[in-house]
mmCIF file of C-alpha atoms and ligand atoms in Angstrom:
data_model
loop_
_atom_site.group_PDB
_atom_site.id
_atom_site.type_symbol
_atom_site.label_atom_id
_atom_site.label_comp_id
_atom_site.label_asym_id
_atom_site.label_seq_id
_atom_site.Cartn_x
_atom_site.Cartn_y
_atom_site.Cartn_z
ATOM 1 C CA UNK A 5 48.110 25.962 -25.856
ATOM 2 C CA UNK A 6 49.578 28.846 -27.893
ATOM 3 C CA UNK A 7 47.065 31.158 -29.322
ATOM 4 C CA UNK A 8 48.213 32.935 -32.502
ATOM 5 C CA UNK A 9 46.016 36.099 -34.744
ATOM 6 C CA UNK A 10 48.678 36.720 -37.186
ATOM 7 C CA UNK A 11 49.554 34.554 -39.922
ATOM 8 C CA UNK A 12 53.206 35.215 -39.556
ATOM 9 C CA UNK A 13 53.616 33.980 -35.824
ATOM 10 C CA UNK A 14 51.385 31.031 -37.047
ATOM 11 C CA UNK A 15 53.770 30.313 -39.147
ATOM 12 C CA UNK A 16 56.953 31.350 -37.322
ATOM 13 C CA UNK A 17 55.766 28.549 -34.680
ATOM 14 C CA UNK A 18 54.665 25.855 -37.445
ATOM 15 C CA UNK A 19 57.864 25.952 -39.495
ATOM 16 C CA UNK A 20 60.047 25.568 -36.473
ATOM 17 C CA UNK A 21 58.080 22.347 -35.488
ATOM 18 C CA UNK A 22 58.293 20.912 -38.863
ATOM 19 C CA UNK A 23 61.954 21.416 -38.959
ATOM 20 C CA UNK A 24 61.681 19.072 -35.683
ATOM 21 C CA UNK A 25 60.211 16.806 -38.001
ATOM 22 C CA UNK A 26 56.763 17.182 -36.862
ATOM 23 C CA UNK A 27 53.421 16.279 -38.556
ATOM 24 C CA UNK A 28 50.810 18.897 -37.934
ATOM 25 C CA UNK A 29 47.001 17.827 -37.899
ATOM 26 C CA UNK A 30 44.637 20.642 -38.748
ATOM 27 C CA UNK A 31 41.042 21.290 -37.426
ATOM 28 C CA UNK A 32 39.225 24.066 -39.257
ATOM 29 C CA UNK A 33 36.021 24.942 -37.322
ATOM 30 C CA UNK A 34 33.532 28.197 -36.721
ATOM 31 C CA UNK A 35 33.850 27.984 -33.314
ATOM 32 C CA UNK A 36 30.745 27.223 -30.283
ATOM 33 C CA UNK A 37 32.428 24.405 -29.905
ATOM 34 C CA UNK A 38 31.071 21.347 -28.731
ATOM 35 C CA UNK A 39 32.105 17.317 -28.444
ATOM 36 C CA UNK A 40 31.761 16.885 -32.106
ATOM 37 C CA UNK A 41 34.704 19.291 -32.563
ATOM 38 C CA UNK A 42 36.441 18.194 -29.316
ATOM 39 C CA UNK A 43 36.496 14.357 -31.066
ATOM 40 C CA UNK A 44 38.487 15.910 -33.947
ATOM 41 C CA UNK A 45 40.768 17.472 -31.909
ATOM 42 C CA UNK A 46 41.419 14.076 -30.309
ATOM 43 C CA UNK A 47 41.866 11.934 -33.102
ATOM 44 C CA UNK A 48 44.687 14.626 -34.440
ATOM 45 C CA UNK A 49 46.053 14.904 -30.923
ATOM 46 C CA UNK A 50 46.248 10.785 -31.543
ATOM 47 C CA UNK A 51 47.293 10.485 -34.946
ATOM 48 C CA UNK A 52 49.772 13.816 -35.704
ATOM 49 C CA UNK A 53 52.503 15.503 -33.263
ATOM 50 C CA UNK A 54 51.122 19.086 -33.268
ATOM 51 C CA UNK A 55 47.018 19.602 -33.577
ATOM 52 C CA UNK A 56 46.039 23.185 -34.630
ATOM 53 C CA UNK A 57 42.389 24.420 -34.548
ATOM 54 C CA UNK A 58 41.050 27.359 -36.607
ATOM 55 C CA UNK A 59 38.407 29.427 -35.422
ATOM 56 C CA UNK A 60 36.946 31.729 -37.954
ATOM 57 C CA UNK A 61 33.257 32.616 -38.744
ATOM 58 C CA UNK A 62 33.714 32.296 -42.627
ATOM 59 C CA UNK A 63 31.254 35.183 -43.817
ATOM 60 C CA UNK A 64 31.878 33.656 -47.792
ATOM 61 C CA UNK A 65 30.078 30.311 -47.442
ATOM 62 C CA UNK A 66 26.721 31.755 -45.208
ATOM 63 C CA UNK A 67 23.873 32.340 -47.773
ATOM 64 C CA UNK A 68 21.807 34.120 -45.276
ATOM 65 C CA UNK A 69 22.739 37.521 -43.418
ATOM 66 C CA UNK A 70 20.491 36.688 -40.408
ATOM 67 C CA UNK A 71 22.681 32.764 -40.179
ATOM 68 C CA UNK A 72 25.567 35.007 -39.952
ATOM 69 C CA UNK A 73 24.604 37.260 -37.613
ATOM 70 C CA UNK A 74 22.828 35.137 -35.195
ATOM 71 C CA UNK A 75 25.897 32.479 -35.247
ATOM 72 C CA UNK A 76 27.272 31.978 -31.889
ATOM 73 C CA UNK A 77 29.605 33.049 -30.736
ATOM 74 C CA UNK A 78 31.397 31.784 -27.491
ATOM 75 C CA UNK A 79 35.640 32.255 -27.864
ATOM 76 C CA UNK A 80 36.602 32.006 -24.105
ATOM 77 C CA UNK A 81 35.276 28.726 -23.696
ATOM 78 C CA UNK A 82 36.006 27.523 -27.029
ATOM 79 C CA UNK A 83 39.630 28.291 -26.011
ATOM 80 C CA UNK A 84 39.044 26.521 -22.361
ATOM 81 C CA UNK A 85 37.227 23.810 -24.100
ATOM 82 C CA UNK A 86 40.620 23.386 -26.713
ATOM 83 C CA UNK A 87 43.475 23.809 -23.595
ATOM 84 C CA UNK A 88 41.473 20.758 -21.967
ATOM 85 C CA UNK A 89 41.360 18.489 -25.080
ATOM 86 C CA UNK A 90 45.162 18.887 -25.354
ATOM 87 C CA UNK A 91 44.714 20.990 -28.311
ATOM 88 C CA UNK A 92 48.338 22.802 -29.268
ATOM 89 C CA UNK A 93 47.498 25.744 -31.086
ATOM 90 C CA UNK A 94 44.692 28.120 -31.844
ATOM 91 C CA UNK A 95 44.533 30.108 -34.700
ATOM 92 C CA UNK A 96 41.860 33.105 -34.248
ATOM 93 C CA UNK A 97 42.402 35.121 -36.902
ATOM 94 C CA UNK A 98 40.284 38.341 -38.219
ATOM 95 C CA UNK A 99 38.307 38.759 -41.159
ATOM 96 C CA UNK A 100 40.723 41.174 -42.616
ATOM 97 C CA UNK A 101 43.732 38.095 -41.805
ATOM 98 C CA UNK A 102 42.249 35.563 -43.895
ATOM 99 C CA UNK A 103 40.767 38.159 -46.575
ATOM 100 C CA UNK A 104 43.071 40.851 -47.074
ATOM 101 C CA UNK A 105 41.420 44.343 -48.277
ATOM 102 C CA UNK A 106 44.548 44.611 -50.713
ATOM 103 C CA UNK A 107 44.591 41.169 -51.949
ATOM 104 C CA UNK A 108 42.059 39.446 -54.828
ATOM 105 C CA UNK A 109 40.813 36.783 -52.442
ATOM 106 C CA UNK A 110 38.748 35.310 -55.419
ATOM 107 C CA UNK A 111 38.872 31.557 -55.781
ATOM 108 C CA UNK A 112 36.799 29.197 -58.049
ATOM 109 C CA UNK A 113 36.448 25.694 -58.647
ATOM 110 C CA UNK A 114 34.084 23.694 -60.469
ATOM 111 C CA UNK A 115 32.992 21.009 -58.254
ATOM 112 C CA UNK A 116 30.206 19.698 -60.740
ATOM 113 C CA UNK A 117 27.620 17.778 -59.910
ATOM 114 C CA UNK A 118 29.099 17.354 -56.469
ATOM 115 C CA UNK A 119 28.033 20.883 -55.829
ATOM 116 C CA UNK A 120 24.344 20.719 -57.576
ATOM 117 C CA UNK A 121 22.503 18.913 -54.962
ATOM 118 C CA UNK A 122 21.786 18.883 -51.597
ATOM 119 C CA UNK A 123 23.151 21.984 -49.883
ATOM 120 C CA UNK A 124 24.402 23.142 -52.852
ATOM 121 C CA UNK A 125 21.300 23.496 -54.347
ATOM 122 C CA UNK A 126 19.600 25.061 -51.577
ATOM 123 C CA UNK A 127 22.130 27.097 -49.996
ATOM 124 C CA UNK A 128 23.913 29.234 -53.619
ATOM 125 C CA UNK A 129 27.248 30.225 -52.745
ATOM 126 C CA UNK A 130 27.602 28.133 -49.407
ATOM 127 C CA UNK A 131 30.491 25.701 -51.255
ATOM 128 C CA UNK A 132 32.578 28.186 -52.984
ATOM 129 C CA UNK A 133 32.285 29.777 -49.528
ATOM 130 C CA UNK A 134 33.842 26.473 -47.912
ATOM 131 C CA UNK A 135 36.310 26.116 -50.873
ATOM 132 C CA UNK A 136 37.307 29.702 -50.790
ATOM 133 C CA UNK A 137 38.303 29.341 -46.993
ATOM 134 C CA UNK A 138 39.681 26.476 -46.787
ATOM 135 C CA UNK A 139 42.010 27.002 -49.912
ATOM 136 C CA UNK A 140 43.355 29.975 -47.693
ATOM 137 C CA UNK A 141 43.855 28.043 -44.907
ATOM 138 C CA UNK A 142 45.490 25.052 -46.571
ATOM 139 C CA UNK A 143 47.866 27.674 -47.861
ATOM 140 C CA UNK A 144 48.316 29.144 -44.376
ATOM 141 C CA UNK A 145 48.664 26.264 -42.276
ATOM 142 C CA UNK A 146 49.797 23.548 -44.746
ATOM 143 C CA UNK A 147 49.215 20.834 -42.303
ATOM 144 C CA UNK A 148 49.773 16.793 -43.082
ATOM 145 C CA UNK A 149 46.228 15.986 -42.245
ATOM 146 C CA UNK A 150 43.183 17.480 -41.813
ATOM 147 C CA UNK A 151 40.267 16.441 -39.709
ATOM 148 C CA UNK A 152 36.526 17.182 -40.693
ATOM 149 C CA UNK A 153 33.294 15.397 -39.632
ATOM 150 C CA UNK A 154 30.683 13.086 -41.192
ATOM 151 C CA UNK A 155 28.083 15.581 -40.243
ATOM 152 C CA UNK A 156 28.356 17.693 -42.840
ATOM 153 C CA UNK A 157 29.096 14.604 -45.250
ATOM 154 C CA UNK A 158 28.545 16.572 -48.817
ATOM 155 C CA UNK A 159 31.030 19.073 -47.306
ATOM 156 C CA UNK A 160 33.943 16.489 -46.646
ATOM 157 C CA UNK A 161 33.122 15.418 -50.132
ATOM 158 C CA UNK A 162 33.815 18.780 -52.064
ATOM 159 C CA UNK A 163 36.849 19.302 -49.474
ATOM 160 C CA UNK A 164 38.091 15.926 -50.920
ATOM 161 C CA UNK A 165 37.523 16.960 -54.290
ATOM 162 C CA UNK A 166 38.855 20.570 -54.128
ATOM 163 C CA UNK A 167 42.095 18.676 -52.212
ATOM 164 C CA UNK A 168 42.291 16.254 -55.464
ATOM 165 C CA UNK A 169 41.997 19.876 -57.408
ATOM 166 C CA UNK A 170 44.844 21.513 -55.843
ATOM 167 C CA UNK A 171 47.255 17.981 -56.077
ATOM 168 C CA UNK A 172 47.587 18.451 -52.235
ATOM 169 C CA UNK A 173 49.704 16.177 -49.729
ATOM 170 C CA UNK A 174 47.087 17.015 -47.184
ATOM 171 C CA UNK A 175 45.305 13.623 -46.020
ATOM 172 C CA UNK A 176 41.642 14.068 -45.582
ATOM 173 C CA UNK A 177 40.401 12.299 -42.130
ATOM 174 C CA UNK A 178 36.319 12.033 -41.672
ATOM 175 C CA UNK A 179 35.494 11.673 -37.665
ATOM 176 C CA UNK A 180 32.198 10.334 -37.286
ATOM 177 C CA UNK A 181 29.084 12.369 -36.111
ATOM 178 C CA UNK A 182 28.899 13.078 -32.271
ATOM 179 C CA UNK A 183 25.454 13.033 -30.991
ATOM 180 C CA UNK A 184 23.240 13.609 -27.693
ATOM 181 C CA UNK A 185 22.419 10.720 -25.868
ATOM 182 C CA UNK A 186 18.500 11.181 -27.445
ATOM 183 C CA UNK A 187 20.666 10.950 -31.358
ATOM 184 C CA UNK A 188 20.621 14.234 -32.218
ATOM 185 C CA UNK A 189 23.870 15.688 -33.497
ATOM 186 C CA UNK A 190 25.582 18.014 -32.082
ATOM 187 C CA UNK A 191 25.605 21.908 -33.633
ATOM 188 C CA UNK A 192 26.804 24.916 -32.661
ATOM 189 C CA UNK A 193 23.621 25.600 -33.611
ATOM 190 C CA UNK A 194 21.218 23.865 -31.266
ATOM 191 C CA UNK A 195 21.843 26.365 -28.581
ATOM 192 C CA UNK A 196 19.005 28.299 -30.585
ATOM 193 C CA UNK A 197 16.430 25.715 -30.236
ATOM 194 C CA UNK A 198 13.666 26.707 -27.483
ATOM 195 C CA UNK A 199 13.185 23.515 -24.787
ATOM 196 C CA UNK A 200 10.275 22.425 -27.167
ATOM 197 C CA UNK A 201 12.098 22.592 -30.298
ATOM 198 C CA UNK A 202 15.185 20.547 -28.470
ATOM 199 C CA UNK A 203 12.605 18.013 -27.437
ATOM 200 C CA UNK A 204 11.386 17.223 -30.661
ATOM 201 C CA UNK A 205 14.621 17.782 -32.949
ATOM 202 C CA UNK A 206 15.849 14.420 -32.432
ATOM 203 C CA UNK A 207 12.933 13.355 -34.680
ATOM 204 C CA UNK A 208 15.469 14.118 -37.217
ATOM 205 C CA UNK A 209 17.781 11.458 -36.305
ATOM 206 C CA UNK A 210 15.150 9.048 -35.439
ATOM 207 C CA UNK A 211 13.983 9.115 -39.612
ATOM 208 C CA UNK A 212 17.511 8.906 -40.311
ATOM 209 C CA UNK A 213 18.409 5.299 -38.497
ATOM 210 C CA UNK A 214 14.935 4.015 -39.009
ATOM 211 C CA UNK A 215 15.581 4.492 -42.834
ATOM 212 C CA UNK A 216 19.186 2.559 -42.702
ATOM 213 C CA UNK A 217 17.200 -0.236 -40.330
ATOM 214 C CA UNK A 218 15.288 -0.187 -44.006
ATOM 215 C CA UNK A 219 17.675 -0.979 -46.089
ATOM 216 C CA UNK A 220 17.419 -3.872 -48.115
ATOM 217 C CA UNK A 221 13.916 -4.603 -46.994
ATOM 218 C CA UNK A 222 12.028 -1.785 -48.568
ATOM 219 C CA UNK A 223 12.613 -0.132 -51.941
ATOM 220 C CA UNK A 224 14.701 3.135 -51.551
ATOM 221 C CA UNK A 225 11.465 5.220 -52.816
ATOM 222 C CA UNK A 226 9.620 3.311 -49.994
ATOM 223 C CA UNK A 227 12.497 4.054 -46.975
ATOM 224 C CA UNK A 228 12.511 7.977 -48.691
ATOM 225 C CA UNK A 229 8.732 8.017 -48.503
ATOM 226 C CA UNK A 230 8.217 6.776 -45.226
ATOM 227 C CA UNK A 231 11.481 8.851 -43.374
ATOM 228 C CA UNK A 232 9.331 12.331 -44.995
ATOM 229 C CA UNK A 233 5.777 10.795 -43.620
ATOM 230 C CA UNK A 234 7.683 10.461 -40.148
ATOM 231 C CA UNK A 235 9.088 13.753 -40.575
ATOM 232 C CA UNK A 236 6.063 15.633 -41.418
ATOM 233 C CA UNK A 237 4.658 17.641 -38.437
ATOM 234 C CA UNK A 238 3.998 20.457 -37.826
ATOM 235 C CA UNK A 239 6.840 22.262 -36.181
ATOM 236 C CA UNK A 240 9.350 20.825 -38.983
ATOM 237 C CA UNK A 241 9.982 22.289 -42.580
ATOM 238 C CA UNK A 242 11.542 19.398 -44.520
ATOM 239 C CA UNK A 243 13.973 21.376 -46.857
ATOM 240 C CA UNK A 244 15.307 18.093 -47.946
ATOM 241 C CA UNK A 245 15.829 14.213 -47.625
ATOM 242 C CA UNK A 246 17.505 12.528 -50.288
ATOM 243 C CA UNK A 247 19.093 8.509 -50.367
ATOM 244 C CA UNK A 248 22.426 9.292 -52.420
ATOM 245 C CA UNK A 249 25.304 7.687 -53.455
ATOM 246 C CA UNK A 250 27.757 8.251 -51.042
ATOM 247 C CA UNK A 251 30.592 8.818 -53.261
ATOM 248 C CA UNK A 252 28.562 10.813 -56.688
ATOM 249 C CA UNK A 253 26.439 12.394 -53.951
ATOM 250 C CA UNK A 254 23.607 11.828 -56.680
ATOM 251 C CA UNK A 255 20.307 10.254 -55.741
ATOM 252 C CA UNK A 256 19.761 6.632 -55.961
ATOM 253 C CA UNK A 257 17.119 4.872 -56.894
ATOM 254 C CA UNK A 258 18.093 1.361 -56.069
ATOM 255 C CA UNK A 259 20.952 -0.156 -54.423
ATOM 256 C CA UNK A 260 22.443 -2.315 -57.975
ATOM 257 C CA UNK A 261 26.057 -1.278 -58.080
ATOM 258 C CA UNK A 262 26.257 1.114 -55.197
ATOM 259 C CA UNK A 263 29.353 1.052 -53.072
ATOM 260 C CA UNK A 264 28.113 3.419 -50.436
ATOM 261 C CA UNK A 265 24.657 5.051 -49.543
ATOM 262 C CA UNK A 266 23.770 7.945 -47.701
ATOM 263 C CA UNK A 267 20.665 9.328 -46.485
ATOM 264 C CA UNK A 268 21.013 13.670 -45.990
ATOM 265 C CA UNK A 269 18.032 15.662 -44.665
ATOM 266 C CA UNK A 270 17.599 19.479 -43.550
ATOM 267 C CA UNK A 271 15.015 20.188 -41.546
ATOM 268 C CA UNK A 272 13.959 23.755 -40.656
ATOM 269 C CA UNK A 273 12.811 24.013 -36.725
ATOM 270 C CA UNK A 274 11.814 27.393 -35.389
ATOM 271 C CA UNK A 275 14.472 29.469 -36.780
ATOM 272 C CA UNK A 276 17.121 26.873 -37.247
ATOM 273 C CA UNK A 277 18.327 24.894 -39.659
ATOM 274 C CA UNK A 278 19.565 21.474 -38.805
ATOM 275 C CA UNK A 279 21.571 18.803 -40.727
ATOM 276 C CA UNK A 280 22.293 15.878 -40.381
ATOM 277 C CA UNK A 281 23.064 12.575 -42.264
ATOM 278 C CA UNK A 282 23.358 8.436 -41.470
ATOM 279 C CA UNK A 283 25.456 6.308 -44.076
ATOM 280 C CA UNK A 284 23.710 3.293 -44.527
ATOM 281 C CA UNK A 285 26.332 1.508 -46.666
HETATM 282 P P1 LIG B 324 31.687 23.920 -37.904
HETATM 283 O O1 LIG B 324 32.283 24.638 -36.735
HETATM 284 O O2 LIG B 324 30.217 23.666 -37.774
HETATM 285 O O3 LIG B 324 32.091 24.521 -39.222
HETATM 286 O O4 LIG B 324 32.333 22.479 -37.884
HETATM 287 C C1 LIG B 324 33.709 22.282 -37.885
HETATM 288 C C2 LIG B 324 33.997 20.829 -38.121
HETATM 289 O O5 LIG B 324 33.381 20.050 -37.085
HETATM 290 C C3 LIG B 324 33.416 20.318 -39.451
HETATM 291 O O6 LIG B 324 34.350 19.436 -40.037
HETATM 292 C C4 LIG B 324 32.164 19.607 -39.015
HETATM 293 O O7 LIG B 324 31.770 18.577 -39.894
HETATM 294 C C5 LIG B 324 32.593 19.029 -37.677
HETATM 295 N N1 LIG B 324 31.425 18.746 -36.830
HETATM 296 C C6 LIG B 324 30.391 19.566 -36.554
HETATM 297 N N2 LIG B 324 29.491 18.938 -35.781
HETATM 298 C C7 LIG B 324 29.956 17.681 -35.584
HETATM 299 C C8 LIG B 324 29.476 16.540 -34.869
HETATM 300 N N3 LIG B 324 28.324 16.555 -34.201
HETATM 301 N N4 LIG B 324 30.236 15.423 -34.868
HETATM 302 C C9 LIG B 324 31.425 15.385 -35.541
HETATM 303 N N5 LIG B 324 31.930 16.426 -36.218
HETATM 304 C C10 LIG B 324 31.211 17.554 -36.243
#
């Protein structure tokens, strides 16, 4: 695996294997990786020639200093973890790299109601974050397909949208959520849970595929009612849990002409704050 922290050798190294003819599959993560990220890596390794991962702790799309700060932060394994999974290149670059002091690094699009619910509601700022970086790394790495996960399902959404947007080639591939064996997904972020926290956290999950074993029986305002009851103790702060179409990303109230459902929550535990989502259609 090469490692690259310039743009230029990125590219240097990318253009010569396209003028080989070869397809380059793109992973954009924040790094403490784990096997959620690993599986992307390995369907790109599968499905393109060349698999690049990014590693940069976007500062743009965290709403909360304290998130930021407290991120973690673990680059020599990531970078072990990446040479093991087969990955070919990783591309570590700075914040000054990706926004340049000289350079306007503004970017704006208007993802409409896509980005009015859900994390976008709660979190201001977090999607023109993910839009803002990932619009510079499209540009930088201009890769045939790009790999993402179902965990953060409204995010692959407004990434699909924003790659409509910009008319891109890019194909958008969704790997499904990696969990624990005891369901809950894996975060780079449940390193922060205390051993009582992590015993309890897959709770979260729990609502999730007990709401989707629901479907059809119950009335969606029943299966939403009964996933917040199961959900309401005290060590959890429900920030949401909404049954939405899985394509508008709107809240349903029924299932009459609905292609695909989803069911989102964010629960607050100790000082994290987990995601997580089940499509149940
Ligand atoms: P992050 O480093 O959290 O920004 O995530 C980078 C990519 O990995 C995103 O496309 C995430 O959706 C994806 N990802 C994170 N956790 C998981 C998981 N447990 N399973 C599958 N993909 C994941």
């Amino acid at each position: 695996m090469r490692t690259y922290k310039t743009i230029r050798h990125l590219q240097n190294r990318l253009d010569r294997y396209r003028k080989e003819g070869k397809s380059i599959g793109f992973v954009p993560t924040m790094g403490a990786l784990h096997q959620g990220h690993i599986s992307l890596i390995e369907q790109s390794n599968k499905k393109s020639d060349i698999t690049v991962c990014s590693i940069f702790v976007n500062p743009t799309q965290f709403n909360v200093k304290e998130d930021l700060d407290k991120y973690p932060r673990t680059e020599v394994q990531d970078a072990e973890m990446l040479k093991k999974a087969g990955c070919d290149i990783l591309f570590l670059p700075t914040e000054n790299v990706i926004y340049p002091p000289n350079q306007d690094n503004s970017y704006h699009v208007d993802f409409g109601d896509l980005e009015k619910v859900m994390e976008g509601a709660h979190r201001p700022g977090h999607f023109a974050g993910v839009a803002q970086v990932l619009k510079r790394f499209l540009d930088i790495v201009n890769p045939s397909a790009m790999y993402m996960g179902q965990k953060d399902y409204q995010q692959f959404t407004i990434v699909r949208a924003l790659l409509k947007h910009l008319k891109s080639k890019t194909k958008l591939v969704m790997g499904e959520t990696v969990r624990e064996a005891d369901g809950l997904a894996m975060s780079s972020r449940n390193v922060r849970l205390t051993k009582k926290e992590r015993s309890i956290a897959p709770l979260i999950s729990k609502a999730l595929f007990d709401a989707k074993s629901k479907l059809g029986k119950k009335s969606i305002a029943k299966i939403k009612k009964e996933a917040l009851e199961q959900l309401d103790i005290p060590e959890f702060r429900v920030e949401y849990f909404e049954i939405a179409d899985g394509i508008s990303l709107q809240a349903i109230k029924s299932l009459d002409g609905v292609k695909t459902a989803v069911a989102c929550t964010v629960v607050h535990l100790g000082k994290v704050r987990l995601i997580d989502n089940v499509i149940l259609k």
